Amino acid sequence: MIPSVNGFLPKDFEIREQPTHTYKMPPGENRIHGFADDREAMCQAIHKILLTERYGHVIYSGNYGIETLDLYGQPVSYVCPELKRRVTEALTWDERVKSVDGFTFDFGQKGTIHVTFTVHTVFGDIVAGREVGI
């Protein structure tokens, strides 16, 4: 006998957005203390996404993180647009991120590119960046 789903779910239900309340991990410190909310939690999420290599950790889904390892040894003309695409893709998986733009690339050190960009979130604009070895 196949179970019936008629009348199982109420016809009117409410979808509520979950709060962004999370543990606080101050950059540069090797400890977790306190809690972060809203904008501070969003800054922390952006930082964590950009530092996590996609597909590199079993604990994270395949949608979390950014792929950078295959950019080593590639020409700058390939790396810059690809990095722009990958950063945008990595960050827009988070529902709180509206868009990413304003990319600037700095080639200060030999063998590295420092990319800076603006992340437009539901909590306001956040300037972020990442250094990638090439």
PDB file of C-alpha atoms in Angstrom:
ATOM      1  CA  MET A   1       0.000   0.000   0.000  1.00  0.00           C
ATOM      2  CA  ILE A   2       1.329   3.430  -0.985  1.00  0.00           C
ATOM      3  CA  PRO A   3       1.055   6.061   1.732  1.00  0.00           C
ATOM      4  CA  SER A   4      -1.103   9.066   0.985  1.00  0.00           C
ATOM      5  CA  VAL A   5       0.224  12.580   1.342  1.00  0.00           C
ATOM      6  CA  ASN A   6      -3.174  14.247   1.152  1.00  0.00           C
ATOM      7  CA  GLY A   7      -3.725  16.344   4.222  1.00  0.00           C
ATOM      8  CA  PHE A   8      -0.173  15.670   5.425  1.00  0.00           C
ATOM      9  CA  LEU A   9       1.109  19.236   5.029  1.00  0.00           C
ATOM     10  CA  PRO A  10      -0.954  22.230   6.061  1.00  0.00           C
ATOM     11  CA  LYS A  11      -2.005  24.333   3.107  1.00  0.00           C
ATOM     12  CA  ASP A  12      -0.725  27.521   4.634  1.00  0.00           C
ATOM     13  CA  PHE A  13       2.759  27.449   6.051  1.00  0.00           C
ATOM     14  CA  GLU A  14       5.249  30.167   6.715  1.00  0.00           C
ATOM     15  CA  ILE A  15       8.814  30.247   5.422  1.00  0.00           C
ATOM     16  CA  ARG A  16      11.071  32.126   7.789  1.00  0.00           C
ATOM     17  CA  GLU A  17      14.620  33.210   7.067  1.00  0.00           C
ATOM     18  CA  GLN A  18      17.121  31.814   9.536  1.00  0.00           C
ATOM     19  CA  PRO A  19      19.209  34.308  11.523  1.00  0.00           C
ATOM     20  CA  THR A  20      22.889  34.768  10.736  1.00  0.00           C
ATOM     21  CA  HIS A  21      23.897  34.169  14.337  1.00  0.00           C
ATOM     22  CA  THR A  22      27.204  32.232  14.393  1.00  0.00           C
ATOM     23  CA  TYR A  23      30.387  31.774  16.382  1.00  0.00           C
ATOM     24  CA  LYS A  24      32.886  34.613  16.101  1.00  0.00           C
ATOM     25  CA  MET A  25      36.324  33.799  14.689  1.00  0.00           C
ATOM     26  CA  PRO A  26      38.411  36.974  14.727  1.00  0.00           C
ATOM     27  CA  PRO A  27      40.916  37.092  11.832  1.00  0.00           C
ATOM     28  CA  GLY A  28      44.484  36.515  12.916  1.00  0.00           C
ATOM     29  CA  GLU A  29      43.492  34.809  16.161  1.00  0.00           C
ATOM     30  CA  ASN A  30      43.580  31.064  16.584  1.00  0.00           C
ATOM     31  CA  ARG A  31      40.487  30.861  18.724  1.00  0.00           C
ATOM     32  CA  ILE A  32      36.733  31.123  18.647  1.00  0.00           C
ATOM     33  CA  HIS A  33      35.048  33.361  21.189  1.00  0.00           C
ATOM     34  CA  GLY A  34      31.707  35.061  21.320  1.00  0.00           C
ATOM     35  CA  PHE A  35      29.107  35.354  18.620  1.00  0.00           C
ATOM     36  CA  ALA A  36      28.670  37.349  15.428  1.00  0.00           C
ATOM     37  CA  ASP A  37      25.476  38.564  13.780  1.00  0.00           C
ATOM     38  CA  ASP A  38      24.364  40.213  10.546  1.00  0.00           C
ATOM     39  CA  ARG A  39      27.156  42.235   8.854  1.00  0.00           C
ATOM     40  CA  GLU A  40      29.939  40.826  11.024  1.00  0.00           C
ATOM     41  CA  ALA A  41      28.775  37.263  10.325  1.00  0.00           C
ATOM     42  CA  MET A  42      28.574  38.073   6.604  1.00  0.00           C
ATOM     43  CA  CYS A  43      32.165  39.379   6.579  1.00  0.00           C
ATOM     44  CA  GLN A  44      33.264  36.202   8.317  1.00  0.00           C
ATOM     45  CA  ALA A  45      31.362  34.020   5.827  1.00  0.00           C
ATOM     46  CA  ILE A  46      32.978  35.805   2.857  1.00  0.00           C
ATOM     47  CA  HIS A  47      36.413  35.365   4.419  1.00  0.00           C
ATOM     48  CA  LYS A  48      35.824  31.643   5.056  1.00  0.00           C
ATOM     49  CA  ILE A  49      34.458  30.981   1.557  1.00  0.00           C
ATOM     50  CA  LEU A  50      37.461  32.648  -0.068  1.00  0.00           C
ATOM     51  CA  LEU A  51      39.967  30.722   2.052  1.00  0.00           C
ATOM     52  CA  THR A  52      38.380  27.292   1.499  1.00  0.00           C
ATOM     53  CA  GLU A  53      39.493  25.326  -1.554  1.00  0.00           C
ATOM     54  CA  ARG A  54      36.418  23.904  -3.275  1.00  0.00           C
ATOM     55  CA  TYR A  55      36.235  20.084  -3.284  1.00  0.00           C
ATOM     56  CA  GLY A  56      39.212  19.999  -0.912  1.00  0.00           C
ATOM     57  CA  HIS A  57      37.362  19.118   2.287  1.00  0.00           C
ATOM     58  CA  VAL A  58      34.804  16.375   2.750  1.00  0.00           C
ATOM     59  CA  ILE A  59      32.961  18.356   5.417  1.00  0.00           C
ATOM     60  CA  TYR A  60      31.848  21.008   2.880  1.00  0.00           C
ATOM     61  CA  SER A  61      29.466  20.497  -0.037  1.00  0.00           C
ATOM     62  CA  GLY A  62      30.735  20.899  -3.579  1.00  0.00           C
ATOM     63  CA  ASN A  63      29.122  24.350  -3.686  1.00  0.00           C
ATOM     64  CA  TYR A  64      31.265  25.771  -0.868  1.00  0.00           C
ATOM     65  CA  GLY A  65      34.609  27.462  -1.423  1.00  0.00           C
ATOM     66  CA  ILE A  66      36.607  28.600  -4.438  1.00  0.00           C
ATOM     67  CA  GLU A  67      38.849  26.743  -6.865  1.00  0.00           C
ATOM     68  CA  THR A  68      42.327  28.289  -7.124  1.00  0.00           C
ATOM     69  CA  LEU A  69      44.842  25.445  -7.260  1.00  0.00           C
ATOM     70  CA  ASP A  70      44.550  24.943 -11.016  1.00  0.00           C
ATOM     71  CA  LEU A  71      45.415  28.616 -11.661  1.00  0.00           C
ATOM     72  CA  TYR A  72      49.092  28.067 -10.811  1.00  0.00           C
ATOM     73  CA  GLY A  73      51.285  28.401 -13.888  1.00  0.00           C
ATOM     74  CA  GLN A  74      48.525  29.871 -16.055  1.00  0.00           C
ATOM     75  CA  PRO A  75      48.998  33.165 -17.958  1.00  0.00           C
ATOM     76  CA  VAL A  76      47.669  36.344 -16.345  1.00  0.00           C
ATOM     77  CA  SER A  77      45.345  36.920 -19.315  1.00  0.00           C
ATOM     78  CA  TYR A  78      43.553  33.695 -18.326  1.00  0.00           C
ATOM     79  CA  VAL A  79      43.771  34.030 -14.537  1.00  0.00           C
ATOM     80  CA  CYS A  80      42.169  37.482 -14.141  1.00  0.00           C
ATOM     81  CA  PRO A  81      38.819  36.820 -15.890  1.00  0.00           C
ATOM     82  CA  GLU A  82      38.696  33.284 -14.502  1.00  0.00           C
ATOM     83  CA  LEU A  83      39.330  34.526 -10.964  1.00  0.00           C
ATOM     84  CA  LYS A  84      36.575  37.109 -11.385  1.00  0.00           C
ATOM     85  CA  ARG A  85      34.135  34.386 -12.483  1.00  0.00           C
ATOM     86  CA  ARG A  86      35.142  31.995  -9.712  1.00  0.00           C
ATOM     87  CA  VAL A  87      34.912  34.589  -6.934  1.00  0.00           C
ATOM     88  CA  THR A  88      31.473  35.653  -8.127  1.00  0.00           C
ATOM     89  CA  GLU A  89      30.302  32.041  -8.383  1.00  0.00           C
ATOM     90  CA  ALA A  90      31.665  31.114  -4.952  1.00  0.00           C
ATOM     91  CA  LEU A  91      30.076  34.048  -3.146  1.00  0.00           C
ATOM     92  CA  THR A  92      26.676  34.151  -4.843  1.00  0.00           C
ATOM     93  CA  TRP A  93      25.851  30.648  -3.557  1.00  0.00           C
ATOM     94  CA  ASP A  94      25.151  32.399  -0.265  1.00  0.00           C
ATOM     95  CA  GLU A  95      21.584  33.730  -0.345  1.00  0.00           C
ATOM     96  CA  ARG A  96      22.636  36.877   1.525  1.00  0.00           C
ATOM     97  CA  VAL A  97      24.906  37.960  -1.362  1.00  0.00           C
ATOM     98  CA  LYS A  98      23.162  39.969  -4.074  1.00  0.00           C
ATOM     99  CA  SER A  99      26.099  40.547  -6.439  1.00  0.00           C
ATOM    100  CA  VAL A 100      29.867  40.968  -6.679  1.00  0.00           C
ATOM    101  CA  ASP A 101      31.583  43.672  -8.743  1.00  0.00           C
ATOM    102  CA  GLY A 102      34.302  46.337  -8.768  1.00  0.00           C
ATOM    103  CA  PHE A 103      37.167  43.907  -9.352  1.00  0.00           C
ATOM    104  CA  THR A 104      40.705  45.298  -9.293  1.00  0.00           C
ATOM    105  CA  PHE A 105      43.852  43.245  -9.773  1.00  0.00           C
ATOM    106  CA  ASP A 106      47.240  44.096  -8.278  1.00  0.00           C
ATOM    107  CA  PHE A 107      50.419  42.394  -9.490  1.00  0.00           C
ATOM    108  CA  GLY A 108      52.699  43.791  -6.750  1.00  0.00           C
ATOM    109  CA  GLN A 109      54.621  40.603  -5.947  1.00  0.00           C
ATOM    110  CA  LYS A 110      56.032  38.295  -8.567  1.00  0.00           C
ATOM    111  CA  GLY A 111      53.987  35.111  -8.770  1.00  0.00           C
ATOM    112  CA  THR A 112      50.886  36.455  -7.001  1.00  0.00           C
ATOM    113  CA  ILE A 113      47.771  38.384  -7.922  1.00  0.00           C
ATOM    114  CA  HIS A 114      45.834  40.287  -5.291  1.00  0.00           C
ATOM    115  CA  VAL A 115      42.204  40.746  -6.303  1.00  0.00           C
ATOM    116  CA  THR A 116      39.943  43.216  -4.508  1.00  0.00           C
ATOM    117  CA  PHE A 117      36.200  43.503  -5.081  1.00  0.00           C
ATOM    118  CA  THR A 118      32.923  44.724  -3.580  1.00  0.00           C
ATOM    119  CA  VAL A 119      30.336  42.243  -2.328  1.00  0.00           C
ATOM    120  CA  HIS A 120      26.792  43.632  -2.275  1.00  0.00           C
ATOM    121  CA  THR A 121      24.884  41.866   0.511  1.00  0.00           C
ATOM    122  CA  VAL A 122      21.579  42.254   2.301  1.00  0.00           C
ATOM    123  CA  PHE A 123      23.605  43.892   5.111  1.00  0.00           C
ATOM    124  CA  GLY A 124      25.294  46.466   2.854  1.00  0.00           C
ATOM    125  CA  ASP A 125      28.415  46.595   0.724  1.00  0.00           C
ATOM    126  CA  ILE A 126      31.554  44.811   1.910  1.00  0.00           C
ATOM    127  CA  VAL A 127      34.989  45.263   0.347  1.00  0.00           C
ATOM    128  CA  ALA A 128      36.907  41.982   0.285  1.00  0.00           C
ATOM    129  CA  GLY A 129      39.977  40.528  -1.337  1.00  0.00           C
ATOM    130  CA  ARG A 130      42.080  37.452  -1.905  1.00  0.00           C
ATOM    131  CA  GLU A 131      45.679  36.788  -2.884  1.00  0.00           C
ATOM    132  CA  VAL A 132      46.260  33.991  -5.376  1.00  0.00           C
ATOM    133  CA  GLY A 133      49.551  32.472  -6.444  1.00  0.00           C
ATOM    134  CA  ILE A 134      50.085  32.027 -10.167  1.00  0.00           C
TER     135      ILE A 134
END
